[in-house]
Tab-separated table of C-alpha atoms in Angstrom:
chain	number	residue	atom	x	y	z
A	538	MET	CA	7.770	-10.450	16.459
A	539	THR	CA	7.925	-7.363	14.272
A	540	SER	CA	11.413	-6.287	13.225
A	541	PRO	CA	12.444	-2.924	14.723
A	542	GLY	CA	13.334	-1.789	11.211
A	543	LEU	CA	9.748	-2.139	10.024
A	544	ALA	CA	8.956	1.388	11.239
A	545	LEU	CA	11.347	2.703	8.585
A	546	PHE	CA	8.922	1.587	5.926
A	547	THR	CA	5.440	1.878	7.366
A	548	GLY	CA	5.549	4.851	9.715
A	549	PRO	CA	5.463	8.607	9.104
A	550	VAL	CA	8.494	10.727	9.816
A	551	GLY	CA	6.747	12.237	12.810
A	552	ALA	CA	7.336	9.015	14.733
A	553	ALA	CA	11.117	9.456	14.489
A	554	MET	CA	11.686	13.208	14.479
A	555	ARG	CA	13.006	15.164	17.432
A	556	THR	CA	11.743	18.556	18.505
A	557	VAL	CA	12.497	21.450	16.228
A	558	PRO	CA	15.963	23.007	16.784
A	559	PRO	CA	16.423	26.762	17.311
A	560	LEU	CA	14.994	28.966	14.568
A	561	LEU	CA	16.875	32.076	13.425
A	562	SER	CA	16.470	34.724	10.770
A	563	PRO	CA	18.980	34.947	7.887
A	564	ALA	CA	20.315	38.183	9.348
A	565	ALA	CA	21.147	36.710	12.758
A	566	PRO	CA	24.916	36.683	13.434
A	567	VAL	CA	26.672	33.332	13.278
A	568	ALA	CA	27.805	33.827	16.882
A	569	GLN	CA	24.148	33.811	17.925
A	570	ALA	CA	23.560	30.616	15.929
A	571	ILE	CA	26.495	28.870	17.609
A	572	GLU	CA	25.325	29.974	21.055
A	573	ALA	CA	21.754	28.823	20.268
A	574	MET	CA	23.051	25.359	19.351
A	575	ARG	CA	25.092	25.188	22.540
A	576	ALA	CA	22.246	26.352	24.784
A	577	ALA	CA	19.730	23.944	23.262
A	578	ASP	CA	22.235	21.072	23.101
A	579	GLU	CA	21.456	20.770	19.403
A	580	SER	CA	23.688	20.111	16.415
A	581	SER	CA	21.877	22.496	14.060
A	582	VAL	CA	19.701	25.568	13.704
A	583	ILE	CA	17.115	26.183	11.011
A	584	VAL	CA	17.034	29.523	9.230
A	585	VAL	CA	13.522	30.794	8.484
A	586	ASP	CA	12.106	33.713	6.534
A	587	GLU	CA	9.546	36.237	7.781
A	588	ALA	CA	6.727	33.745	7.151
A	589	GLY	CA	8.444	31.110	9.258
A	590	ARG	CA	9.379	28.938	6.277
A	591	ALA	CA	12.669	27.023	6.306
A	592	VAL	CA	15.127	28.610	3.875
A	593	GLY	CA	18.427	27.221	5.148
A	594	ILE	CA	20.174	25.147	7.774
A	595	LEU	CA	23.378	25.641	9.752
A	596	THR	CA	24.916	22.551	11.339
A	597	GLU	CA	27.969	21.921	13.494
A	598	ARG	CA	29.671	20.629	10.363
A	599	ASP	CA	28.928	23.917	8.570
A	600	VAL	CA	30.448	25.790	11.503
A	601	LEU	CA	33.678	23.802	11.181
A	602	ARG	CA	33.826	24.121	7.398
A	603	ARG	CA	32.585	27.668	6.804
A	604	VAL	CA	32.725	29.675	10.001
A	605	ALA	CA	35.803	28.765	12.038
A	606	PHE	CA	38.695	31.070	11.147
A	607	ARG	CA	36.859	32.283	8.047
A	608	LEU	CA	33.904	34.448	9.071
A	609	PRO	CA	33.683	37.077	11.785
A	610	ALA	CA	31.315	36.416	14.670
A	611	ASP	CA	28.941	39.122	13.486
A	612	ALA	CA	28.640	37.746	9.930
A	613	PRO	CA	25.015	36.919	9.056
A	614	VAL	CA	24.042	33.284	9.346
A	615	SER	CA	22.955	33.431	5.693
A	616	ALA	CA	26.655	33.585	4.744
A	617	ALA	CA	27.327	30.188	6.310
A	618	MET	CA	24.082	28.259	6.036
A	619	SER	CA	23.327	25.501	3.518
A	620	ALA	CA	20.579	26.612	1.159
A	621	PRO	CA	18.168	25.754	-0.218
A	622	VAL	CA	17.330	23.370	2.588
A	623	ARG	CA	16.043	19.902	1.845
A	624	SER	CA	13.017	18.980	3.950
A	625	VAL	CA	10.156	16.491	4.112
A	626	PRO	CA	6.470	16.962	5.013
A	627	GLN	CA	5.253	15.564	8.313
A	628	ASP	CA	3.159	12.841	6.624
A	629	GLU	CA	6.052	11.547	4.499
A	630	ARG	CA	6.936	7.884	4.954
A	631	LEU	CA	10.070	7.403	6.961
A	632	TYR	CA	11.620	5.083	4.374
A	633	ARG	CA	11.462	7.919	1.840
A	634	ALA	CA	13.137	10.310	4.255
A	635	VAL	CA	15.863	7.793	5.081
A	636	GLY	CA	16.433	7.182	1.387
A	637	LEU	CA	16.718	10.923	0.808
A	638	MET	CA	19.246	11.288	3.631
A	639	ARG	CA	21.343	8.426	2.308
A	640	ALA	CA	21.157	9.549	-1.309
A	641	HIS	CA	22.343	13.089	-0.514
A	642	GLY	CA	24.613	12.375	2.451
A	643	LEU	CA	22.455	14.433	4.829
A	644	ARG	CA	22.976	14.345	8.580
A	645	HIS	CA	19.943	16.516	9.343
A	646	LEU	CA	16.578	16.658	7.583
A	647	PRO	CA	13.931	19.191	8.723
A	648	VAL	CA	10.301	18.076	8.912
A	649	VAL	CA	7.903	20.837	7.815
A	650	ASP	CA	4.187	21.526	7.678
A	651	GLY	CA	2.191	22.258	4.553
A	652	LYS	CA	3.491	25.839	4.454
A	653	GLY	CA	7.143	24.877	4.823
A	654	ARG	CA	7.397	25.830	8.502
A	655	PRO	CA	9.667	23.592	10.623
A	656	LEU	CA	8.010	21.085	12.953
A	657	GLY	CA	10.964	18.931	13.926
A	658	MET	CA	14.220	17.386	12.796
A	659	LEU	CA	15.379	13.971	11.664
A	660	ARG	CA	18.945	13.167	12.644
A	661	ARG	CA	20.785	10.516	10.698
A	662	PHE	CA	22.428	8.697	13.588
A	663	GLU	CA	19.216	8.305	15.568
A	664	THR	CA	17.126	7.433	12.541
A	665	TYR	CA	19.560	4.804	11.317
A	666	ALA	CA	19.916	3.239	14.752
A	667	ALA	CA	16.639	1.358	14.337
A	668	ALA	CA	17.730	-0.497	11.226
A	669	SER	CA	20.413	-2.892	10.113
A	670	ALA	CA	22.873	-2.044	7.357
A	671	ARG	CA	21.007	-4.361	4.965
A	672	LEU	CA	17.739	-2.579	5.632
A	673	LEU	CA	19.358	0.784	5.044
A	674	ALA	CA	20.783	-0.399	1.737
A	675	ALA	CA	17.332	-1.650	0.753
A	676	VAL	CA	15.776	1.676	1.717
A	677	GLU	CA	18.220	3.541	-0.481
A	678	THR	CA	16.985	1.679	-3.553
A	679	LEU	CA	13.434	2.891	-2.902
A	680	ALA	CA	14.117	6.637	-3.057
A	681	ARG	CA	14.623	6.747	-6.808
A	682	GLY	CA	12.834	9.798	-8.102
A	683	ASP	CA	9.563	11.631	-8.236
A	684	ASP	CA	8.451	10.652	-11.715
A	685	GLU	CA	7.011	7.506	-13.294
A	686	ALA	CA	10.455	6.157	-14.180
A	687	GLY	CA	11.551	6.638	-10.579
A	688	PHE	CA	8.387	4.986	-9.301
A	689	ALA	CA	8.977	2.044	-11.639
A	690	ALA	CA	12.497	1.727	-10.213
A	691	THR	CA	10.976	1.723	-6.736
A	692	ARG	CA	8.614	-1.056	-7.795
A	693	ALA	CA	11.513	-3.041	-9.242
A	694	ALA	CA	13.516	-2.582	-6.022
A	695	GLN	CA	10.788	-4.151	-3.906
A	696	ALA	CA	12.085	-7.678	-4.506
A	697	GLY	CA	15.397	-6.812	-2.855
A	698	LEU	CA	13.586	-5.113	-0.012
A	699	ALA	CA	11.276	-8.097	0.489
A	700	ARG	CA	14.200	-10.524	0.511
A	701	THR	CA	16.037	-8.389	3.060
A	702	LEU	CA	13.012	-8.164	5.338
A	703	LEU	CA	12.443	-11.920	5.168
A	704	ASP	CA	16.075	-12.543	5.985
A	705	GLU	CA	15.775	-10.087	8.885
A	706	GLY	CA	13.055	-12.346	10.306
A	707	LEU	CA	9.985	-10.305	9.448
A	708	PRO	CA	6.935	-12.551	8.871
A	709	ALA	CA	5.939	-12.910	5.229
A	710	ALA	CA	2.514	-11.367	5.823
A	711	GLU	CA	4.207	-8.283	7.276
A	712	VAL	CA	6.598	-8.094	4.330
A	713	ILE	CA	3.651	-8.236	1.944
A	714	GLY	CA	2.032	-5.455	3.956
A	715	VAL	CA	5.150	-3.297	3.556
A	716	VAL	CA	5.211	-3.916	-0.207
A	717	SER	CA	1.516	-3.054	-0.402
A	718	GLU	CA	1.972	0.207	1.499
A	719	ILE	CA	4.798	1.262	-0.798
A	720	ASN	CA	2.563	0.493	-3.785
A	721	LEU	CA	-0.164	2.694	-2.317
A	722	ASP	CA	2.362	5.481	-1.798
A	723	ILE	CA	3.235	5.251	-5.496
A	724	HIS	CA	-0.466	5.519	-6.360
A	725	ARG	CA	-0.710	8.713	-4.302
A	726	TRP	CA	2.359	10.244	-5.937
A	727	VAL	CA	1.046	9.365	-9.396
A	728	VAL	CA	-2.281	11.061	-8.632
A	729	GLU	CA	-0.432	14.215	-7.605
A	730	ARG	CA	1.604	14.189	-10.814
A	731	ALA	CA	-1.496	13.656	-12.940
A	732	LEU	CA	-3.236	16.538	-11.152
A	733	ALA	CA	-0.265	18.802	-11.774
A	734	VAL	CA	-0.945	18.375	-15.490
A	735	ALA	CA	-4.763	18.292	-15.448
A	736	GLY	CA	-5.278	21.144	-13.006
A	737	PRO	CA	-8.002	21.362	-10.343
A	738	PRO	CA	-10.874	18.881	-10.832
A	739	PRO	CA	-14.399	20.237	-11.331
A	740	VAL	CA	-15.574	18.184	-8.327
A	741	PRO	CA	-13.622	16.477	-5.535
A	742	PHE	CA	-12.886	12.773	-5.933
A	743	THR	CA	-11.537	9.791	-4.015
A	744	LEU	CA	-9.218	7.179	-5.501
A	745	LEU	CA	-10.083	3.599	-4.559
A	746	VAL	CA	-7.925	0.521	-4.929
A	747	MET	CA	-9.537	-2.904	-4.942
A	748	GLY	CA	-8.607	-6.581	-4.963
A	749	SER	CA	-5.278	-7.484	-3.348
A	750	ALA	CA	-4.272	-3.804	-3.146
A	751	GLY	CA	-7.430	-3.026	-1.196
A	752	ARG	CA	-6.642	-5.884	1.190
A	753	GLY	CA	-3.046	-4.746	1.645
A	754	GLU	CA	-1.927	-8.133	0.332
A	755	SER	CA	-0.174	-7.287	-2.927
A	756	GLN	CA	2.542	-9.707	-3.970
A	757	LEU	CA	5.378	-8.734	-6.303
A	758	ALA	CA	3.345	-8.607	-9.520
A	759	PRO	CA	0.129	-6.627	-8.905
A	760	ASP	CA	-1.813	-5.125	-11.760
A	761	GLN	CA	-4.233	-2.205	-11.530
A	762	ASP	CA	-7.584	-2.508	-9.767
A	763	ASN	CA	-8.775	1.031	-9.128
A	764	GLY	CA	-11.715	3.386	-9.397
A	765	LEU	CA	-12.900	6.891	-8.565
A	766	ILE	CA	-15.743	8.120	-6.370
A	767	LEU	CA	-16.782	11.566	-7.569
A	768	GLN	CA	-18.669	14.029	-5.438
A	769	ASP	CA	-22.309	14.249	-6.517
A	770	TYR	CA	-23.050	17.109	-8.919
A	771	ASP	CA	-25.956	18.555	-10.902
A	772	ASP	CA	-26.816	16.800	-14.151
A	773	ALA	CA	-26.253	20.083	-15.972
A	774	ARG	CA	-22.527	19.743	-15.203
A	775	HIS	CA	-22.218	16.264	-16.699
A	776	GLY	CA	-20.425	17.438	-19.837
A	777	GLU	CA	-17.986	19.585	-17.882
A	778	VAL	CA	-17.207	16.791	-15.406
A	779	ASP	CA	-16.722	14.166	-18.117
A	780	ALA	CA	-14.534	16.522	-20.149
A	781	TRP	CA	-12.120	16.683	-17.216
A	782	PHE	CA	-12.311	13.183	-15.722
A	783	ILE	CA	-12.152	11.099	-18.910
A	784	PRO	CA	-8.675	12.334	-19.943
A	785	PHE	CA	-7.563	12.486	-16.310
A	786	ALA	CA	-8.476	8.840	-15.701
A	787	GLU	CA	-6.764	7.781	-18.930
A	788	ASP	CA	-3.637	9.667	-17.914
A	789	LEU	CA	-3.767	8.252	-14.379
A	790	ASN	CA	-3.909	4.649	-15.585
A	791	ARG	CA	-1.160	5.272	-18.151
A	792	ARG	CA	1.067	6.782	-15.469
A	793	LEU	CA	0.446	3.842	-13.144
A	794	GLU	CA	1.364	1.507	-15.990
A	795	ALA	CA	4.587	3.453	-16.537
A	796	ALA	CA	5.237	3.224	-12.795
A	797	GLY	CA	5.185	-0.577	-12.941
A	798	PHE	CA	1.513	-1.523	-12.515
A	799	PRO	CA	0.250	-3.301	-15.654
A	800	LEU	CA	-3.180	-2.402	-16.957
A	801	CYS	CA	-5.915	-4.667	-15.599
A	802	LYS	CA	-6.936	-7.245	-18.210
A	803	GLY	CA	-10.473	-7.115	-16.839
A	804	HIS	CA	-10.525	-3.300	-17.237
A	805	VAL	CA	-11.153	-2.685	-13.531
A	806	MET	CA	-9.662	0.790	-13.735
A	807	ALA	CA	-10.703	4.421	-13.401
A	808	ARG	CA	-10.644	4.869	-17.177
A	809	ASN	CA	-13.659	2.504	-17.372
A	810	PRO	CA	-16.933	4.370	-16.542
A	811	VAL	CA	-18.103	1.315	-14.576
A	812	TRP	CA	-15.436	2.180	-12.004
A	813	ARG	CA	-15.725	5.984	-12.196
A	814	LYS	CA	-18.962	7.236	-10.680
A	815	THR	CA	-20.467	9.612	-8.182
A	816	LEU	CA	-21.198	8.275	-4.703
A	817	THR	CA	-24.910	8.083	-5.542
A	818	GLN	CA	-24.149	6.131	-8.716
A	819	TRP	CA	-21.801	3.777	-6.849
A	820	LYS	CA	-24.537	3.034	-4.319
A	821	ALA	CA	-27.036	2.351	-7.094
A	822	GLN	CA	-24.548	0.059	-8.819
A	823	VAL	CA	-23.952	-1.961	-5.646
A	824	THR	CA	-27.700	-2.302	-5.152
A	825	LEU	CA	-28.128	-3.445	-8.758
A	826	TRP	CA	-25.400	-6.079	-8.367
A	827	ALA	CA	-27.095	-7.450	-5.256
A	828	GLU	CA	-30.525	-7.554	-6.885
A	829	ARG	CA	-29.549	-9.134	-10.191
A	830	ARG	CA	-26.804	-11.552	-9.064
A	831	SER	CA	-25.581	-11.965	-12.649
A	832	PRO	CA	-22.186	-13.613	-13.308
A	833	VAL	CA	-20.734	-10.192	-14.077
A	834	ALA	CA	-22.180	-8.755	-10.855
A	835	LEU	CA	-20.661	-11.607	-8.848
A	836	LEU	CA	-17.285	-11.123	-10.518
A	837	PHE	CA	-17.336	-7.380	-9.933
A	838	GLY	CA	-18.428	-7.818	-6.338
A	839	ASP	CA	-15.623	-10.276	-5.699
A	840	ILE	CA	-13.113	-7.615	-6.774
A	841	ALA	CA	-14.796	-4.420	-5.612
A	842	PHE	CA	-15.821	-5.354	-2.084
A	843	ASP	CA	-12.211	-5.157	-0.905
A	844	PHE	CA	-12.078	-1.465	-1.830
A	845	ARG	CA	-9.963	0.980	0.147
A	846	PRO	CA	-9.488	4.765	-0.270
A	847	VAL	CA	-5.891	5.830	-0.906
A	848	TRP	CA	-6.204	9.449	-2.078
A	849	GLY	CA	-8.762	12.160	-1.414
A	850	ASP	CA	-11.483	12.350	1.216
A	851	ALA	CA	-12.023	8.948	2.852
A	852	GLN	CA	-15.612	9.743	3.866
A	853	PRO	CA	-17.232	8.762	0.513
A	854	ALA	CA	-15.585	5.328	0.782
A	855	ALA	CA	-16.896	4.974	4.342
A	856	ALA	CA	-20.385	5.922	3.141
A	857	LEU	CA	-20.149	3.366	0.338
A	858	ARG	CA	-18.995	0.709	2.820
A	859	GLU	CA	-22.018	1.438	5.042
A	860	HIS	CA	-24.348	1.216	2.036
A	861	LEU	CA	-22.772	-2.098	1.049
A	862	LYS	CA	-23.348	-3.415	4.567
A	863	ARG	CA	-27.047	-2.489	4.482
A	864	THR	CA	-27.514	-3.780	0.950
A	865	LEU	CA	-26.018	-7.195	1.655
A	866	ALA	CA	-28.059	-7.504	4.841
A	867	ALA	CA	-31.173	-6.914	2.728
A	868	HIS	CA	-30.049	-9.332	-0.025
A	869	PRO	CA	-28.477	-12.373	1.696
A	870	VAL	CA	-29.046	-14.433	-1.434
A	871	PHE	CA	-26.301	-12.410	-3.138
A	872	LEU	CA	-23.767	-13.668	-0.619
A	873	ALA	CA	-25.052	-17.195	-1.159
A	874	ALA	CA	-24.443	-16.727	-4.866
A	875	LEU	CA	-20.949	-15.437	-4.119
A	876	ALA	CA	-20.373	-18.498	-1.941
A	877	ALA	CA	-21.334	-20.759	-4.838
A	878	GLU	CA	-18.812	-18.996	-7.074
A	879	ASP	CA	-16.065	-18.967	-4.472
A	880	ALA	CA	-16.572	-22.690	-3.815
A	881	LYS	CA	-15.258	-23.334	-7.333
A	882	MET	CA	-11.791	-22.250	-6.124
A	883	THR	CA	-10.713	-25.513	-4.567
A	884	VAL	CA	-7.602	-26.015	-2.458
A	885	GLY	CA	-4.667	-27.542	-4.359
A	886	LEU	CA	-4.650	-30.982	-2.747
A	887	SER	CA	-5.521	-34.250	-4.466
A	888	PHE	CA	-7.985	-36.799	-3.054
A	889	TRP	CA	-5.054	-38.645	-1.500
A	890	GLY	CA	-3.553	-35.525	0.049
A	891	GLY	CA	-0.857	-34.892	-2.530
A	892	PHE	CA	-0.234	-31.532	-4.153
A	893	ARG	CA	-2.324	-30.848	-7.235
A	894	ASP	CA	-0.505	-30.161	-10.479
A	895	ASP	CA	-1.848	-26.879	-11.872
A	896	GLU	CA	0.554	-26.964	-14.823
A	897	PRO	CA	0.233	-30.552	-16.139
A	898	ASP	CA	1.825	-29.741	-19.499
A	899	ARG	CA	5.266	-29.345	-17.912
A	900	PRO	CA	7.428	-31.837	-16.014
A	901	GLY	CA	7.141	-31.747	-12.251
A	902	VAL	CA	4.251	-30.785	-9.999
A	903	ARG	CA	3.536	-27.074	-9.729
A	904	THR	CA	0.672	-25.773	-7.638
A	905	ASP	CA	-0.819	-22.308	-8.045
A	906	LEU	CA	-0.484	-21.170	-4.447
A	907	LYS	CA	-2.454	-18.001	-5.068
A	908	ARG	CA	-5.537	-19.522	-6.660
A	909	SER	CA	-5.308	-22.935	-4.979
A	910	GLY	CA	-4.098	-21.806	-1.567
A	911	LEU	CA	-4.551	-18.177	-0.604
A	912	MET	CA	-7.696	-17.284	-2.568
A	913	PRO	CA	-9.972	-19.945	-1.015
A	914	LEU	CA	-9.002	-18.537	2.388
A	915	VAL	CA	-9.272	-14.905	1.275
A	916	SER	CA	-12.672	-15.467	-0.338
A	917	ALA	CA	-14.172	-17.472	2.520
A	918	THR	CA	-12.995	-14.887	5.036
A	919	ARG	CA	-14.426	-12.097	2.884
A	920	LEU	CA	-17.817	-13.828	2.767
A	921	LEU	CA	-18.033	-14.073	6.539
A	922	ALA	CA	-16.810	-10.504	6.950
A	923	LEU	CA	-19.439	-9.187	4.542
A	924	LYS	CA	-22.151	-11.212	6.227
A	925	HIS	CA	-21.304	-9.815	9.647
A	926	GLY	CA	-20.647	-6.227	8.563
A	927	VAL	CA	-16.895	-6.225	9.217
A	928	ALA	CA	-15.358	-3.061	7.742
A	929	GLU	CA	-11.755	-4.308	7.578
A	930	THR	CA	-10.513	-5.482	4.195
A	931	GLY	CA	-7.296	-7.360	5.030
A	932	THR	CA	-7.679	-11.102	5.527
A	933	ARG	CA	-5.888	-11.251	8.859
A	934	ALA	CA	-7.711	-8.155	10.126
A	935	ARG	CA	-11.008	-9.692	9.077
A	936	LEU	CA	-10.199	-12.923	10.908
A	937	ALA	CA	-9.349	-10.978	14.051
A	938	ALA	CA	-12.599	-9.009	13.821
A	939	LEU	CA	-14.628	-12.180	13.234
A	940	ALA	CA	-13.019	-13.742	16.296
A	941	GLN	CA	-14.127	-10.723	18.327
A	942	LEU	CA	-17.679	-10.981	16.992
A	943	GLY	CA	-17.927	-14.740	17.489
A	944	PRO	CA	-18.480	-16.362	14.049
A	945	VAL	CA	-14.890	-17.653	14.221
A	946	SER	CA	-13.244	-18.860	17.412
A	947	GLN	CA	-10.038	-17.250	18.570
A	948	ALA	CA	-8.146	-20.505	18.083
A	949	GLU	CA	-9.501	-20.929	14.552
A	950	ALA	CA	-8.669	-17.330	13.640
A	951	GLU	CA	-5.109	-17.807	14.877
A	952	GLY	CA	-4.776	-21.088	12.998
A	953	LEU	CA	-6.070	-19.546	9.779
A	954	ALA	CA	-3.768	-16.534	10.190
A	955	ALA	CA	-0.876	-18.988	10.549
A	956	ALA	CA	-2.050	-20.789	7.399
A	957	PHE	CA	-2.140	-17.455	5.570
A	958	GLU	CA	1.422	-16.762	6.720
A	959	ARG	CA	2.623	-20.194	5.580
A	960	LEU	CA	1.035	-20.006	2.128
A	961	ALA	CA	1.882	-16.344	1.544
A	962	GLY	CA	5.469	-16.987	2.601
A	963	ALA	CA	5.922	-19.894	0.208
A	964	LEU	CA	4.429	-17.860	-2.637
A	965	LEU	CA	6.534	-14.791	-1.851
A	966	ARG	CA	9.752	-16.815	-1.722
A	967	GLN	CA	8.914	-18.396	-5.068
A	968	GLN	CA	8.360	-14.965	-6.581
A	969	LEU	CA	11.684	-13.785	-5.185
A	970	ASP	CA	13.381	-16.812	-6.739
A	971	ASP	CA	11.652	-16.011	-10.028
A	972	VAL	CA	12.964	-12.443	-9.954
A	973	ALA	CA	16.478	-13.613	-9.059
A	974	ALA	CA	16.393	-15.999	-12.032
A	975	GLY	CA	15.262	-13.249	-14.392
A	976	ARG	CA	11.694	-14.550	-14.675
A	977	PRO	CA	8.484	-12.576	-14.118
A	978	PRO	CA	7.209	-13.327	-10.600
A	979	GLY	CA	4.511	-15.978	-10.866
A	980	THR	CA	2.165	-17.944	-8.627
A	981	LEU	CA	3.194	-21.542	-9.453
A	982	VAL	CA	5.321	-23.266	-6.802
A	983	GLU	CA	7.020	-26.655	-7.163
A	984	LEU	CA	6.008	-27.800	-3.694
A	985	PRO	CA	7.500	-31.339	-3.875
A	986	ALA	CA	10.929	-29.710	-4.282
A	987	LEU	CA	10.659	-28.027	-0.870
A	988	PRO	CA	12.078	-29.615	2.303
A	989	ARG	CA	9.797	-32.300	3.730
A	990	ALA	CA	9.039	-30.289	6.860
A	991	GLU	CA	7.948	-27.312	4.733
A	992	GLN	CA	5.818	-29.569	2.534
A	993	ALA	CA	4.102	-30.970	5.614
A	994	ALA	CA	3.440	-27.494	6.997
A	995	ILE	CA	1.978	-26.274	3.679
A	996	ARG	CA	-0.153	-29.388	3.369
A	997	ALA	CA	-1.496	-28.835	6.892
A	998	ALA	CA	-2.222	-25.186	6.068
A	999	MET	CA	-4.103	-26.151	2.911
A	1000	LYS	CA	-6.161	-28.734	4.781
A	1001	ARG	CA	-7.103	-26.115	7.365
A	1002	VAL	CA	-8.127	-23.711	4.603
A	1003	ALA	CA	-10.173	-26.424	2.829
A	1004	SER	CA	-12.028	-27.254	6.033
A	1005	PHE	CA	-12.725	-23.585	6.741
A	1006	GLN	CA	-13.901	-22.932	3.191
A	1007	LYS	CA	-16.251	-25.917	3.306
A	1008	GLY	CA	-17.751	-24.724	6.574
A	1009	VAL	CA	-18.262	-21.186	5.297
A	1010	VAL	CA	-19.903	-22.326	2.054
A	1011	SER	CA	-22.186	-24.663	4.042
A	1012	SER	CA	-23.249	-21.778	6.254
A	1013	PHE	CA	-24.626	-20.064	3.131
A	1014	GLY	CA	-26.779	-23.054	2.253
A	1015	GLY	CA	-24.026	-25.054	0.616
A	1016	GLY	CA	-23.633	-22.412	-2.068
A	1017	VAL	CA	-27.031	-23.247	-3.613
A	1018	TRP	CA	-29.183	-20.275	-4.554
């Protein structure tokens, strides 16, 4: 069951705000403000200018501190209000708003539209009521600042947040989803900061994330897998477009690195022209991959096909997804080739059912739970999803969609989702232990050191994944092409 505090991290502020309190002009007398609060049974009024934009706030606390026995009833509300007023946009994540309220000791936080006009109000007591004290403390660590150093601090704080959510009883897969969403928020903020320096782009663009980020399955140490879809433009503008996007993409990837996302060693980033193209060029590239089936094409497809738009117009990504669906339907041999490659990622069990040692040079038995546990499941599920035109990118969402379509039974989908939860949970807890010990979060887990019941559950999960992977590969002709 989902923790009630999860909404603090994944939902927009609109889900928690109350209706907008009374709105008054700066010249309105404080007596009118007090009467408006009483009549509306509200604890605040928002002061707006002639354009309807919030310029101040007067709360019951302000009345006690600044009005009672100090100001005459006909004094303008501007003499008692708090200004400038802190506010948040309606699409802001609730965890950011809660962090802002805690960091600045705010009891009221107006929610505004794109022009700064009030839409509603967040009230501290009601907003906090959904979360435990530990969750609130974890939230506070996430609202660090609106620059790359602040974003990096947010990234670093995710381990504490993840540990708190696990301890609160949130399933590991849900915790990973929360971490992933926060990472995507950071990507969006970084784009905005890069645009503030670069100025308006010559053509609109969409930022894509790929790999684990595109699946919403980022663990605690994700690197960058991103690209840009540019709006199509005339060839005559090529020089102008490149002159803007080349430095922009370099700056974007540098800022993401400074925010805690290491550069991708495989150069799957917007700064690489392979991953920065117009929609027409992206479609042609996907078609070329499917036709040639080279090792590089298979590697790129394995990363890119989990793409997800995170900034800009989502329609180009939807158009690319539809083109991918048609292309793979016309080139089924490409999926067979992918199956042959994915079959090389074997589950980390020995012939006798013991855990495979993926680090034989060190004492003990350590199994790479990402490559030898999660990835065989992720890859096999992706293959089936691509074959059947499933648009979802997350592994659990893909399993649910496949169960609806019929290639996977409902019972099998539920069993595989449980296996994903078991393996992802063991990996996440290992990464949290790594962070607590001052080590970089890794993917190797000393499974024999776990309690016997946990070992048995992980072994059963890996066997289920191995059986599923074998069946999927066989359905593509055994991976022979």
